[in-house]
Amino acid sequence: MTNAATRLAEIRANIARVCKPARRSPEDVTLIAVSKTHEAPAIQPLIDAGQRVFGENRVQEAQGKWPALREAHPDIELHLIGQLQSNKAEEAVALFDYIHSLDRPSLLTALAKAMDKAGRRVPCFVQVNIGDEAQKGGCPIAELPAFLEQVRAADIPLAGLMCIPPAETEAAPFFALLAKLAADVGLSGGEAGLSMGMSGDYETAVMLGATHVRVGTALFGARG
Ligand SMILES: *Cc1c(COP(=O)(O)O)cnc(C)c1O
């Protein structure tokens, strides 16, 4: 049985290993530990091992466990990686440091309003519906340039693009496509983040330019 600290070290080593042939620096890749469904006792060993960046997919669940954990470790950075309903925008802006699921005008409006009210600008990744799947969230590829303009006009800090490739298929072409889209629309500097890659494919994602990988199962074990 391996513990969380060992798994964390292994994943960090894997990221460093694939950075080499990709001529990238491991410091340019943020490992987001996806702690959804896991409670504080499972999360604490990772904090003790030095992990500070965590991801959750539900606002309510995160509200239940993170304020207390953060009190002890104010340097923790919290990322919302799951779909967000507009009526939860205020709560999301209050709790999270990054939002990865900005994908539609109605949510953009709600987030801009929430940020104005809170006096706090939360950087957002625009989620792209990279596999053109009807049931999935994400901005359609054809609408991306116009949507990015709307994000800028609303004064929402843009962190980059995010995607969840179709399940049960090779992810690499979708990661490459997300990187190409970011280049095509001219994202650069702090706006050129690429949030892509999960437990099964984070190494591939890093080789293809991911700046943020979202890893749950490989760190915490299977979700109950
Ligand atoms: C749950 C989740 C992850 C992590 O998935 P694992 O396969 O457990 O690593 C990454 N991204 C999103 C959006 C998720 O909902």
Tab-separated table of C-alpha atoms and ligand atoms in Angstrom:
chain	number	residue	atom	x	y	z
A	1	MET	CA	0.000	0.000	0.000
A	2	THR	CA	1.359	3.397	-0.923
A	3	ASN	CA	0.456	6.502	1.016
A	4	ALA	CA	-0.540	9.887	-0.284
A	5	ALA	CA	2.894	11.446	0.188
A	6	THR	CA	4.520	8.664	-1.830
A	7	ARG	CA	1.981	9.010	-4.619
A	8	LEU	CA	2.484	12.782	-4.639
A	9	ALA	CA	6.254	12.334	-4.994
A	10	GLU	CA	5.740	9.829	-7.817
A	11	ILE	CA	3.430	12.137	-9.747
A	12	ARG	CA	5.802	15.069	-9.304
A	13	ALA	CA	8.648	12.874	-10.568
A	14	ASN	CA	6.564	11.775	-13.562
A	15	ILE	CA	5.822	15.395	-14.427
A	16	ALA	CA	9.517	16.298	-14.173
A	17	ARG	CA	10.457	13.293	-16.325
A	18	VAL	CA	8.170	14.245	-19.231
A	19	CYS	CA	9.106	17.923	-18.958
A	20	LYS	CA	12.630	17.027	-20.043
A	21	PRO	CA	11.970	15.817	-23.611
A	22	ALA	CA	9.319	18.542	-23.952
A	23	ARG	CA	11.999	21.095	-22.985
A	24	ARG	CA	9.764	22.480	-20.297
A	25	SER	CA	10.428	23.386	-16.684
A	26	PRO	CA	8.476	21.462	-14.013
A	27	GLU	CA	7.879	24.790	-12.265
A	28	ASP	CA	5.685	25.760	-15.193
A	29	VAL	CA	3.291	22.920	-14.453
A	30	THR	CA	0.851	23.306	-11.567
A	31	LEU	CA	-0.354	20.038	-10.083
A	32	ILE	CA	-3.932	20.478	-8.878
A	33	ALA	CA	-4.800	17.780	-6.342
A	34	VAL	CA	-8.473	17.027	-7.008
A	35	SER	CA	-9.913	16.281	-3.583
A	36	LYS	CA	-13.608	15.990	-4.507
A	37	THR	CA	-15.455	13.356	-2.443
A	38	HIS	CA	-12.513	13.126	-0.019
A	39	GLU	CA	-12.747	14.491	3.510
A	40	ALA	CA	-10.173	16.355	5.581
A	41	PRO	CA	-8.453	13.251	7.023
A	42	ALA	CA	-7.599	12.119	3.480
A	43	ILE	CA	-6.519	15.608	2.420
A	44	GLN	CA	-4.345	16.439	5.446
A	45	PRO	CA	-1.470	14.030	4.543
A	46	LEU	CA	-1.066	15.812	1.210
A	47	ILE	CA	-0.980	19.201	2.909
A	48	ASP	CA	1.615	17.800	5.317
A	49	ALA	CA	3.634	16.614	2.316
A	50	GLY	CA	3.719	20.159	0.969
A	51	GLN	CA	0.864	20.154	-1.557
A	52	ARG	CA	-0.866	23.538	-1.587
A	53	VAL	CA	-3.023	23.566	-4.741
A	54	PHE	CA	-6.328	21.704	-4.591
A	55	GLY	CA	-9.329	21.296	-6.870
A	56	GLU	CA	-12.995	20.714	-6.131
A	57	ASN	CA	-15.899	20.271	-8.516
A	58	ARG	CA	-18.813	21.301	-6.312
A	59	VAL	CA	-19.190	24.622	-4.512
A	60	GLN	CA	-21.253	23.277	-1.646
A	61	GLU	CA	-18.924	20.365	-0.928
A	62	ALA	CA	-15.905	22.689	-0.938
A	63	GLN	CA	-17.637	25.128	1.433
A	64	GLY	CA	-18.022	22.291	3.893
A	65	LYS	CA	-14.400	21.309	4.220
A	66	TRP	CA	-12.020	24.012	3.005
A	67	PRO	CA	-12.574	27.004	5.327
A	68	ALA	CA	-11.257	24.995	8.300
A	69	LEU	CA	-8.321	23.493	6.386
A	70	ARG	CA	-7.422	26.904	5.069
A	71	GLU	CA	-7.460	28.511	8.462
A	72	ALA	CA	-4.483	26.318	9.369
A	73	HIS	CA	-2.814	26.825	5.969
A	74	PRO	CA	-3.661	30.248	4.530
A	75	ASP	CA	-1.351	29.664	1.546
A	76	ILE	CA	-3.621	26.983	0.094
A	77	GLU	CA	-4.880	27.750	-3.412
A	78	LEU	CA	-8.325	26.437	-4.310
A	79	HIS	CA	-9.487	25.748	-7.878
A	80	LEU	CA	-13.078	25.145	-8.982
A	81	ILE	CA	-12.833	22.586	-11.776
A	82	GLY	CA	-16.470	21.497	-12.151
A	83	GLN	CA	-19.464	23.001	-13.885
A	84	LEU	CA	-20.811	26.085	-12.191
A	85	GLN	CA	-24.433	27.213	-12.035
A	86	SER	CA	-24.934	30.950	-12.340
A	87	ASN	CA	-26.825	31.091	-9.046
A	88	LYS	CA	-23.678	29.819	-7.275
A	89	ALA	CA	-21.410	32.497	-8.774
A	90	GLU	CA	-21.215	34.610	-5.611
A	91	GLU	CA	-20.297	31.648	-3.440
A	92	ALA	CA	-17.718	30.481	-5.969
A	93	VAL	CA	-16.092	33.922	-6.152
A	94	ALA	CA	-15.923	34.092	-2.362
A	95	LEU	CA	-14.263	30.692	-1.944
A	96	PHE	CA	-12.113	29.908	-4.984
A	97	ASP	CA	-8.847	31.385	-6.278
A	98	TYR	CA	-9.357	30.086	-9.821
A	99	ILE	CA	-12.387	28.940	-11.799
A	100	HIS	CA	-11.829	26.476	-14.673
A	101	SER	CA	-15.364	26.217	-16.020
A	102	LEU	CA	-16.307	29.594	-17.498
A	103	ASP	CA	-18.123	28.460	-20.625
A	104	ARG	CA	-21.180	30.573	-21.455
A	105	PRO	CA	-22.409	34.172	-21.550
A	106	SER	CA	-24.968	33.757	-18.747
A	107	LEU	CA	-22.266	32.485	-16.366
A	108	LEU	CA	-19.909	35.230	-17.487
A	109	THR	CA	-22.497	37.845	-16.580
A	110	ALA	CA	-23.129	36.251	-13.186
A	111	LEU	CA	-19.398	35.971	-12.395
A	112	ALA	CA	-18.657	39.540	-13.436
A	113	LYS	CA	-21.465	40.768	-11.208
A	114	ALA	CA	-20.274	38.606	-8.313
A	115	MET	CA	-16.694	39.844	-8.709
A	116	ASP	CA	-17.842	43.471	-8.778
A	117	LYS	CA	-19.871	42.948	-5.632
A	118	ALA	CA	-17.058	41.122	-3.799
A	119	GLY	CA	-14.363	43.532	-4.982
A	120	ARG	CA	-12.329	40.480	-5.917
A	121	ARG	CA	-11.299	39.376	-9.423
A	122	VAL	CA	-10.958	35.605	-9.710
A	123	PRO	CA	-8.928	34.426	-12.719
A	124	CYS	CA	-10.922	32.099	-14.962
A	125	PHE	CA	-10.078	29.457	-17.525
A	126	VAL	CA	-12.504	29.290	-20.409
A	127	GLN	CA	-13.673	25.700	-20.785
A	128	VAL	CA	-13.809	24.585	-24.406
A	129	ASN	CA	-16.094	21.782	-25.615
A	130	ILE	CA	-13.091	20.236	-27.307
A	131	GLY	CA	-14.787	17.044	-28.536
A	132	ASP	CA	-17.953	18.835	-29.667
A	133	GLU	CA	-20.067	16.661	-27.350
A	134	ALA	CA	-23.703	17.664	-26.956
A	135	GLN	CA	-23.953	16.554	-23.312
A	136	LYS	CA	-20.771	18.285	-22.138
A	137	GLY	CA	-20.177	21.790	-20.900
A	138	GLY	CA	-17.748	24.076	-22.634
A	139	CYS	CA	-17.765	26.862	-25.164
A	140	PRO	CA	-18.162	25.598	-28.747
A	141	ILE	CA	-14.892	25.998	-30.649
A	142	ALA	CA	-16.493	28.208	-33.285
A	143	GLU	CA	-17.696	30.638	-30.612
A	144	LEU	CA	-14.402	30.843	-28.706
A	145	PRO	CA	-12.942	34.059	-30.190
A	146	ALA	CA	-16.167	36.003	-29.594
A	147	PHE	CA	-16.547	34.583	-26.089
A	148	LEU	CA	-12.976	35.559	-25.161
A	149	GLU	CA	-13.790	39.104	-26.259
A	150	GLN	CA	-16.786	39.083	-23.910
A	151	VAL	CA	-14.577	37.849	-21.051
A	152	ARG	CA	-12.159	40.719	-21.640
A	153	ALA	CA	-14.965	43.253	-21.917
A	154	ALA	CA	-16.322	42.081	-18.542
A	155	ASP	CA	-12.890	42.610	-16.958
A	156	ILE	CA	-12.640	38.983	-15.856
A	157	PRO	CA	-8.962	37.976	-15.591
A	158	LEU	CA	-8.358	35.271	-18.204
A	159	ALA	CA	-6.080	32.432	-17.037
A	160	GLY	CA	-6.252	30.377	-20.217
A	161	LEU	CA	-8.240	27.495	-21.696
A	162	MET	CA	-9.467	24.274	-20.131
A	163	CYS	CA	-10.790	21.042	-21.623
A	164	ILE	CA	-12.098	17.599	-20.739
A	165	PRO	CA	-11.572	15.353	-23.778
A	166	PRO	CA	-14.183	12.724	-24.703
A	167	ALA	CA	-13.992	9.602	-22.553
A	168	GLU	CA	-12.806	6.257	-23.897
A	169	THR	CA	-10.645	7.751	-26.600
A	170	GLU	CA	-7.062	8.917	-27.106
A	171	ALA	CA	-6.770	12.326	-25.413
A	172	ALA	CA	-3.605	13.571	-27.124
A	173	PRO	CA	-5.252	15.015	-30.262
A	174	PHE	CA	-7.660	17.007	-28.074
A	175	PHE	CA	-4.842	18.363	-25.910
A	176	ALA	CA	-2.975	19.371	-29.059
A	177	LEU	CA	-6.114	21.038	-30.378
A	178	LEU	CA	-6.581	23.066	-27.184
A	179	ALA	CA	-2.966	24.280	-27.409
A	180	LYS	CA	-3.504	25.191	-31.056
A	181	LEU	CA	-6.693	27.121	-30.247
A	182	ALA	CA	-4.862	29.117	-27.571
A	183	ALA	CA	-2.150	29.980	-30.082
A	184	ASP	CA	-4.645	30.764	-32.850
A	185	VAL	CA	-6.518	33.292	-30.705
A	186	GLY	CA	-3.191	34.795	-29.619
A	187	LEU	CA	-3.234	34.035	-25.907
A	188	SER	CA	0.100	34.862	-24.297
A	189	GLY	CA	1.694	35.495	-20.910
A	190	GLY	CA	-0.633	34.983	-17.985
A	191	GLU	CA	-3.574	34.336	-20.325
A	192	ALA	CA	-1.887	31.362	-22.011
A	193	GLY	CA	-2.610	28.709	-19.369
A	194	LEU	CA	-3.751	25.260	-20.489
A	195	SER	CA	-5.745	23.277	-17.909
A	196	MET	CA	-5.749	19.745	-19.290
A	197	GLY	CA	-4.831	16.237	-18.197
A	198	MET	CA	-6.211	14.018	-15.410
A	199	SER	CA	-4.981	10.867	-13.644
A	200	GLY	CA	-4.844	8.740	-16.787
A	201	ASP	CA	-3.252	11.218	-19.150
A	202	TYR	CA	-1.494	14.030	-17.260
A	203	GLU	CA	1.930	13.071	-18.625
A	204	THR	CA	0.650	13.291	-22.202
A	205	ALA	CA	-0.959	16.632	-21.372
A	206	VAL	CA	2.312	18.000	-19.954
A	207	MET	CA	4.179	16.940	-23.089
A	208	LEU	CA	1.587	18.842	-25.123
A	209	GLY	CA	1.840	22.020	-23.079
A	210	ALA	CA	-0.441	21.709	-20.044
A	211	THR	CA	0.273	24.355	-17.406
A	212	HIS	CA	-2.308	22.898	-14.988
A	213	VAL	CA	-3.030	19.189	-14.572
A	214	ARG	CA	-6.020	18.060	-12.492
A	215	VAL	CA	-5.203	14.803	-10.745
A	216	GLY	CA	-7.569	13.028	-8.346
A	217	THR	CA	-7.579	9.231	-8.414
A	218	ALA	CA	-3.827	8.822	-8.913
A	219	LEU	CA	-3.250	10.836	-5.725
A	220	PHE	CA	-6.132	9.840	-3.466
A	221	GLY	CA	-7.050	6.399	-4.789
A	222	ALA	CA	-10.467	5.530	-6.179
A	223	ARG	CA	-13.450	7.662	-5.172
A	224	GLY	CA	-15.996	5.775	-3.074
B	1	LIG	C1	-12.723	14.605	-11.128
B	1	LIG	C2	-12.087	15.507	-12.117
B	1	LIG	C3	-10.705	15.419	-12.392
B	1	LIG	C4	-9.793	14.385	-11.773
B	1	LIG	O1	-10.054	13.129	-12.343
B	1	LIG	P1	-9.142	11.841	-11.960
B	1	LIG	O2	-9.349	10.936	-13.103
B	1	LIG	O3	-9.652	11.331	-10.667
B	1	LIG	O4	-7.742	12.317	-11.861
B	1	LIG	C5	-10.167	16.322	-13.300
B	1	LIG	N1	-10.927	17.269	-13.898
B	1	LIG	C6	-12.242	17.389	-13.658
B	1	LIG	C7	-13.015	18.459	-14.343
B	1	LIG	C8	-12.868	16.508	-12.764
B	1	LIG	O5	-14.185	16.639	-12.538
